[in-house]
Amino acid sequence: MEQREHHILSPYAAYSDASAGRDYPEEPCDLRPIYQRDRDRILHSKSFRRLKGKTQVFLAPEGDHYRTRMTHTLEVSQNARTVAKALRLNEDLTEAIALGHDLGHTPFGHAGERVLNRIYPEGFHHQEQSVRVVERLEKNGRGLNLAREVRDGIRNHSTAGTPSTLEGKIVRLCDKIAYVNSDIDDAIRGRVIREEELPKEYTEILGSTLRERLNTLIHDLISCSMDKNDIIQSEEMDAALKGLRKFMFDNVYINSVAKAEEGKAEYMIGQLYEYYVEHEEQLPAEYQKMMRDDHVTVQRAVCDFIAGMTDRYAVMKYENLTIPRTWSVL
């Protein structure tokens, strides 16, 4: 399979047998190249499974069809694989980065990220936490020992990032394409906005439906990047996507009624943080072990614990700590 990559893939692809490797050397798998193996490790991790219980945009929406952090991750992965396949780049590396890019996201989406970034002394950014998850927190402190290219793509998937591989650059752009368009879809479903309210200067370029916009953006990304040592959009598509993203910030992400509950979520996470910093003995055993053996600060351990929570688990812990339970002698 490694030899076949050299015959099939573009000269700009990240070849599996040219990987910079892992921090801790391992015997290679006889069936799977390194990036495919990493993809499998992420898929089978506990932090990946918890994504299904974490907010994407809307907190605890009533309805089964709103995105969660997991469905967003799968949409990013599918779009990114489509681009990588068309450009003859490494699909395994692309998928591994896409599946792992949000593993460190907090409960309650960016509301949770904001409050941890505000109260944790060293700051909190979900892309760095995602790397910490795969390097340190998974497997009871052993981490997943992923290839350096996978971790680089995860660390640099945000807008300000600069991935070192084309596969990482694909995920970086496909993440933005996915969340802007899926968030529009969810906002329309939730009657926060109407389709006809989207600025026509952008929909005339990108399309008036989710399907049309994704199709336009993906085709543009492929055609502009074909046979190039870069992943780029046309100026027109880049401007239109940024325009829709700004519209979402102005009308959904910040000002909408659907975001009104975020203040409560931020308060709750702040209270959990303060409680566990003051009562470190209440942390799960693996975090106490991390403080004891690795000299991790209590603030770092609490931040790791809270960031790993699902929305439901965070609410449950808060209720257990703050709401008295009834009791009976019977």
Short mmCIF file of C-alpha atoms in Angstrom, two decimals:
data_model
loop_
_atom_site.label_atom_id
_atom_site.label_comp_id
_atom_site.label_asym_id
_atom_site.label_seq_id
_atom_site.Cartn_x
_atom_site.Cartn_y
_atom_site.Cartn_z
CA MET A 1 0.00 0.00 0.00
CA GLU A 2 2.87 2.37 0.74
CA GLN A 3 4.43 1.58 -2.65
CA ARG A 4 1.08 2.07 -4.37
CA GLU A 5 0.82 5.60 -2.94
CA HIS A 6 3.91 6.58 -4.98
CA HIS A 7 2.22 5.40 -8.19
CA ILE A 8 -1.22 6.87 -7.52
CA LEU A 9 -0.82 10.03 -5.45
CA SER A 10 0.28 13.49 -6.52
CA PRO A 11 3.94 14.42 -6.04
CA TYR A 12 2.64 17.01 -3.55
CA ALA A 13 0.98 14.38 -1.33
CA ALA A 14 2.20 13.32 2.10
CA TYR A 15 3.41 9.76 1.54
CA SER A 16 2.95 7.38 4.42
CA ASP A 17 6.48 5.99 4.23
CA ALA A 18 7.89 9.53 4.36
CA SER A 19 6.18 10.47 7.61
CA ALA A 20 8.24 12.19 10.29
CA GLY A 21 6.99 9.40 12.53
CA ARG A 22 5.76 9.19 16.10
CA ASP A 23 7.25 10.46 19.34
CA TYR A 24 7.54 6.87 20.56
CA PRO A 25 8.66 4.35 17.91
CA GLU A 26 6.35 1.39 17.30
CA GLU A 27 6.40 -1.70 15.15
CA PRO A 28 4.53 -0.82 11.94
CA CYS A 29 1.22 -2.52 11.22
CA ASP A 30 1.35 -5.18 8.52
CA LEU A 31 -2.01 -4.08 7.08
CA ARG A 32 -2.33 -0.34 7.56
CA PRO A 33 0.01 2.54 6.68
CA ILE A 34 0.75 4.99 9.48
CA TYR A 35 -1.97 7.55 8.73
CA GLN A 36 -4.67 4.93 8.31
CA ARG A 37 -3.67 3.50 11.65
CA ASP A 38 -3.92 6.95 13.23
CA ARG A 39 -7.35 7.46 11.72
CA ASP A 40 -8.47 4.20 13.34
CA ARG A 41 -7.02 5.18 16.71
CA ILE A 42 -8.96 8.44 16.71
CA LEU A 43 -12.18 6.76 15.64
CA HIS A 44 -11.94 4.25 18.50
CA SER A 45 -11.00 6.82 21.15
CA LYS A 46 -13.26 7.81 24.03
CA SER A 47 -12.86 11.50 23.25
CA PHE A 48 -14.24 10.91 19.74
CA ARG A 49 -17.31 9.12 21.11
CA ARG A 50 -17.98 12.02 23.48
CA LEU A 51 -18.32 14.42 20.54
CA LYS A 52 -21.88 13.19 20.04
CA GLY A 53 -22.82 14.84 23.35
CA LYS A 54 -21.17 18.21 22.71
CA THR A 55 -22.82 21.33 21.30
CA GLN A 56 -21.97 22.50 17.80
CA VAL A 57 -23.88 25.82 17.76
CA PHE A 58 -27.26 25.57 19.50
CA LEU A 59 -27.42 24.47 23.13
CA ALA A 60 -29.78 21.54 23.79
CA PRO A 61 -31.99 22.13 20.74
CA GLU A 62 -35.39 20.43 20.61
CA GLY A 63 -35.18 18.18 17.57
CA ASP A 64 -33.13 15.27 16.30
CA HIS A 65 -31.68 16.88 13.18
CA TYR A 66 -29.47 19.64 14.57
CA ARG A 67 -25.72 19.16 14.31
CA THR A 68 -23.61 18.02 17.21
CA ARG A 69 -19.84 18.29 17.41
CA MET A 70 -19.65 14.73 16.07
CA THR A 71 -21.88 15.26 13.03
CA HIS A 72 -19.93 18.42 12.24
CA THR A 73 -16.71 16.40 12.43
CA LEU A 74 -18.08 13.77 10.06
CA GLU A 75 -19.20 16.45 7.59
CA VAL A 76 -15.74 18.02 7.64
CA SER A 77 -14.20 14.59 7.09
CA GLN A 78 -16.42 13.79 4.12
CA ASN A 79 -15.85 17.14 2.40
CA ALA A 80 -12.11 16.95 3.03
CA ARG A 81 -11.85 13.41 1.68
CA THR A 82 -13.69 14.45 -1.48
CA VAL A 83 -11.15 17.21 -2.08
CA ALA A 84 -8.15 15.03 -1.20
CA LYS A 85 -9.30 12.24 -3.53
CA ALA A 86 -9.85 14.61 -6.45
CA LEU A 87 -6.41 16.16 -5.94
CA ARG A 88 -4.75 12.73 -5.48
CA LEU A 89 -3.57 13.60 -1.98
CA ASN A 90 -3.42 11.27 1.02
CA GLU A 91 -6.99 10.49 2.07
CA ASP A 92 -5.92 8.63 5.23
CA LEU A 93 -3.97 11.62 6.55
CA THR A 94 -6.78 13.99 5.58
CA GLU A 95 -9.38 11.88 7.37
CA ALA A 96 -7.24 11.42 10.49
CA ILE A 97 -6.79 15.20 10.83
CA ALA A 98 -10.48 15.84 10.18
CA LEU A 99 -11.70 13.27 12.70
CA GLY A 100 -9.31 14.57 15.36
CA HIS A 101 -9.56 18.31 14.82
CA ASP A 102 -12.22 19.00 17.49
CA LEU A 103 -11.44 16.31 20.08
CA GLY A 104 -10.47 18.99 22.59
CA HIS A 105 -13.62 21.07 22.22
CA THR A 106 -15.43 21.96 25.41
CA PRO A 107 -19.05 21.27 26.35
CA PHE A 108 -21.46 23.95 25.08
CA GLY A 109 -19.34 24.79 22.06
CA HIS A 110 -17.50 28.09 21.88
CA ALA A 111 -19.27 29.34 25.01
CA GLY A 112 -17.31 26.76 27.01
CA GLU A 113 -14.11 27.65 25.19
CA ARG A 114 -14.57 31.36 25.93
CA VAL A 115 -15.01 30.92 29.66
CA LEU A 116 -12.07 28.51 30.05
CA ASN A 117 -9.88 30.87 28.04
CA ARG A 118 -10.91 33.67 30.39
CA ILE A 119 -10.43 31.94 33.73
CA TYR A 120 -7.60 29.46 33.08
CA PRO A 121 -4.33 31.37 33.66
CA GLU A 122 -2.56 29.93 30.61
CA GLY A 123 -5.53 30.45 28.28
CA PHE A 124 -7.53 27.83 26.44
CA HIS A 125 -7.80 27.13 22.71
CA HIS A 126 -9.61 24.05 21.51
CA GLN A 127 -7.08 23.22 18.79
CA GLU A 128 -4.26 23.04 21.34
CA GLN A 129 -6.49 21.02 23.65
CA SER A 130 -7.21 18.59 20.81
CA VAL A 131 -3.47 17.98 20.48
CA ARG A 132 -3.21 17.56 24.25
CA VAL A 133 -5.98 14.96 24.12
CA VAL A 134 -4.15 12.80 21.58
CA GLU A 135 -0.70 13.35 23.09
CA ARG A 136 -1.45 13.10 26.78
CA LEU A 137 -5.03 12.51 27.92
CA GLU A 138 -6.26 9.52 25.92
CA LYS A 139 -5.46 5.95 26.96
CA ASN A 140 -5.24 6.84 30.68
CA GLY A 141 -2.40 9.27 30.15
CA ARG A 142 -0.48 7.39 27.46
CA GLY A 143 -1.97 9.28 24.54
CA LEU A 144 -2.53 7.90 21.04
CA ASN A 145 1.07 8.42 19.85
CA LEU A 146 -0.07 9.82 16.51
CA ALA A 147 2.19 10.77 13.62
CA ARG A 148 3.58 14.28 13.67
CA GLU A 149 1.74 15.25 10.46
CA VAL A 150 -1.62 14.32 12.01
CA ARG A 151 -0.94 16.39 15.12
CA ASP A 152 0.29 19.31 13.01
CA GLY A 153 -2.96 19.31 11.03
CA ILE A 154 -5.04 19.19 14.20
CA ARG A 155 -3.08 22.01 15.82
CA ASN A 156 -3.33 24.25 12.74
CA HIS A 157 -6.90 23.65 11.60
CA SER A 158 -8.21 27.04 12.75
CA THR A 159 -8.32 30.09 10.49
CA ALA A 160 -5.04 31.46 11.86
CA GLY A 161 -3.23 28.12 11.48
CA THR A 162 -0.65 27.19 8.84
CA PRO A 163 -0.58 23.39 8.36
CA SER A 164 2.63 21.89 7.02
CA THR A 165 0.87 19.47 4.65
CA LEU A 166 -1.65 20.01 1.86
CA GLU A 167 -3.88 17.50 3.63
CA GLY A 168 -3.91 19.71 6.70
CA LYS A 169 -4.70 22.75 4.54
CA ILE A 170 -7.69 20.90 3.07
CA VAL A 171 -9.12 20.22 6.53
CA ARG A 172 -8.53 23.83 7.57
CA LEU A 173 -10.67 25.14 4.69
CA CYS A 174 -13.24 22.33 4.75
CA ASP A 175 -13.86 22.97 8.45
CA LYS A 176 -14.88 26.55 7.65
CA ILE A 177 -16.94 25.48 4.63
CA ALA A 178 -18.74 22.88 6.72
CA TYR A 179 -19.56 24.92 9.79
CA VAL A 180 -20.70 28.07 7.98
CA ASN A 181 -23.09 26.15 5.74
CA SER A 182 -24.34 23.62 8.28
CA ASP A 183 -24.87 26.39 10.83
CA ILE A 184 -26.98 28.25 8.26
CA ASP A 185 -28.99 25.06 7.75
CA ASP A 186 -29.53 24.63 11.50
CA ALA A 187 -30.40 28.31 11.97
CA ILE A 188 -33.03 28.08 9.23
CA ARG A 189 -34.41 24.87 10.75
CA GLY A 190 -34.60 26.59 14.12
CA ARG A 191 -36.33 29.63 12.57
CA VAL A 192 -33.57 31.93 13.77
CA ILE A 193 -33.14 33.18 10.19
CA ARG A 194 -34.91 32.58 6.89
CA GLU A 195 -33.24 31.47 3.67
CA GLU A 196 -34.31 34.66 1.91
CA GLU A 197 -32.54 36.74 4.57
CA LEU A 198 -29.12 35.50 3.45
CA PRO A 199 -27.33 38.30 1.59
CA LYS A 200 -28.03 37.93 -2.13
CA GLU A 201 -24.59 39.23 -3.01
CA TYR A 202 -23.23 35.95 -1.64
CA THR A 203 -26.01 33.50 -2.49
CA GLU A 204 -25.92 34.58 -6.13
CA ILE A 205 -22.31 33.41 -6.18
CA LEU A 206 -22.51 30.35 -3.93
CA GLY A 207 -26.09 29.16 -4.36
CA SER A 208 -29.40 29.43 -2.56
CA THR A 209 -29.44 25.99 -0.90
CA LEU A 210 -27.05 24.02 1.31
CA ARG A 211 -26.41 21.53 -1.47
CA GLU A 212 -25.66 24.23 -4.04
CA ARG A 213 -23.30 26.12 -1.74
CA LEU A 214 -21.31 23.05 -0.76
CA ASN A 215 -21.12 21.92 -4.38
CA THR A 216 -19.90 25.33 -5.51
CA LEU A 217 -17.29 25.73 -2.79
CA ILE A 218 -15.88 22.20 -3.08
CA HIS A 219 -15.61 22.39 -6.86
CA ASP A 220 -13.89 25.77 -6.61
CA LEU A 221 -11.41 24.47 -4.05
CA ILE A 222 -10.52 21.51 -6.26
CA SER A 223 -10.23 23.44 -9.51
CA CYS A 224 -8.09 26.20 -7.96
CA SER A 225 -5.76 23.72 -6.23
CA MET A 226 -5.35 21.16 -9.02
CA ASP A 227 -1.68 20.40 -9.77
CA LYS A 228 -0.50 23.05 -7.30
CA ASN A 229 1.58 22.76 -4.16
CA ASP A 230 -1.09 24.66 -2.23
CA ILE A 231 -4.78 24.52 -1.33
CA ILE A 232 -6.54 27.71 -2.37
CA GLN A 233 -9.91 29.19 -3.22
CA SER A 234 -10.72 31.73 -5.88
CA GLU A 235 -10.88 35.29 -4.59
CA GLU A 236 -14.59 35.45 -5.41
CA MET A 237 -15.46 32.31 -3.41
CA ASP A 238 -13.20 33.27 -0.53
CA ALA A 239 -14.90 36.67 -0.24
CA ALA A 240 -18.39 35.16 -0.47
CA LEU A 241 -17.66 32.56 2.23
CA LYS A 242 -16.19 35.23 4.51
CA GLY A 243 -19.25 37.37 3.88
CA LEU A 244 -21.61 34.58 4.90
CA ARG A 245 -19.47 33.89 7.97
CA LYS A 246 -19.75 37.55 9.01
CA PHE A 247 -23.51 37.44 8.46
CA MET A 248 -23.71 34.42 10.77
CA PHE A 249 -21.68 36.18 13.46
CA ASP A 250 -23.90 39.24 13.27
CA ASN A 251 -27.22 37.40 13.17
CA VAL A 252 -26.77 33.96 14.75
CA TYR A 253 -23.54 33.36 16.65
CA ILE A 254 -23.78 36.43 18.86
CA ASN A 255 -27.11 38.22 18.68
CA SER A 256 -29.75 35.53 18.18
CA VAL A 257 -32.36 34.41 20.69
CA ALA A 258 -31.06 30.87 20.22
CA LYS A 259 -27.79 31.87 21.92
CA ALA A 260 -29.47 33.39 24.98
CA GLU A 261 -28.75 30.35 27.17
CA GLU A 262 -25.00 30.58 26.65
CA GLY A 263 -24.59 32.93 29.62
CA LYS A 264 -25.94 30.21 31.88
CA ALA A 265 -23.57 27.67 30.36
CA GLU A 266 -20.60 29.97 30.89
CA TYR A 267 -21.60 30.59 34.50
CA MET A 268 -21.97 26.87 35.13
CA ILE A 269 -18.55 26.01 33.69
CA GLY A 270 -16.99 28.82 35.73
CA GLN A 271 -18.56 27.43 38.89
CA LEU A 272 -17.34 23.90 38.10
CA TYR A 273 -13.83 25.22 37.52
CA GLU A 274 -13.74 27.10 40.83
CA TYR A 275 -15.14 24.14 42.75
CA TYR A 276 -12.63 21.59 41.47
CA VAL A 277 -9.67 23.95 41.87
CA GLU A 278 -10.66 24.31 45.53
CA HIS A 279 -11.53 20.61 45.95
CA GLU A 280 -8.92 18.78 43.89
CA GLU A 281 -9.58 15.60 45.88
CA GLN A 282 -12.92 15.39 44.05
CA LEU A 283 -11.24 15.05 40.66
CA PRO A 284 -11.27 11.60 39.04
CA ALA A 285 -8.31 9.38 39.91
CA GLU A 286 -6.54 9.79 36.55
CA TYR A 287 -6.34 13.57 36.98
CA GLN A 288 -5.05 13.27 40.53
CA LYS A 289 -2.43 10.82 39.26
CA MET A 290 -1.44 13.32 36.57
CA MET A 291 -0.93 16.02 39.21
CA ARG A 292 1.02 13.66 41.45
CA ASP A 293 3.23 11.91 38.89
CA ASP A 294 3.62 14.53 36.16
CA HIS A 295 3.54 17.65 38.36
CA VAL A 296 0.58 19.06 36.46
CA THR A 297 -1.04 22.04 38.21
CA VAL A 298 -4.51 21.66 39.63
CA GLN A 299 -5.72 24.37 37.23
CA ARG A 300 -4.42 22.39 34.26
CA ALA A 301 -6.00 19.17 35.51
CA VAL A 302 -9.36 20.86 36.13
CA CYS A 303 -9.25 22.44 32.68
CA ASP A 304 -8.59 19.02 31.12
CA PHE A 305 -11.43 17.45 33.11
CA ILE A 306 -14.00 20.09 32.20
CA ALA A 307 -12.98 20.29 28.54
CA GLY A 308 -13.56 16.55 28.22
CA MET A 309 -17.12 16.71 29.55
CA THR A 310 -20.20 16.37 27.38
CA ASP A 311 -22.98 18.93 27.82
CA ARG A 312 -25.10 16.46 29.76
CA TYR A 313 -22.28 15.35 32.04
CA ALA A 314 -21.39 18.96 32.87
CA VAL A 315 -25.01 19.69 33.82
CA MET A 316 -25.15 16.53 35.93
CA LYS A 317 -21.95 17.38 37.83
CA TYR A 318 -23.17 20.93 38.42
CA GLU A 319 -26.52 19.70 39.74
CA ASN A 320 -24.81 17.15 42.02
CA LEU A 321 -22.62 19.88 43.48
CA THR A 322 -25.24 22.61 43.91
CA ILE A 323 -28.71 21.08 44.33
CA PRO A 324 -29.54 19.33 47.63
CA ARG A 325 -30.85 15.80 47.38
CA THR A 326 -33.92 14.62 49.22
CA TRP A 327 -33.50 11.78 51.67
CA SER A 328 -35.63 9.52 53.72
CA VAL A 329 -35.14 7.21 56.67
CA LEU A 330 -37.56 4.72 55.12
#
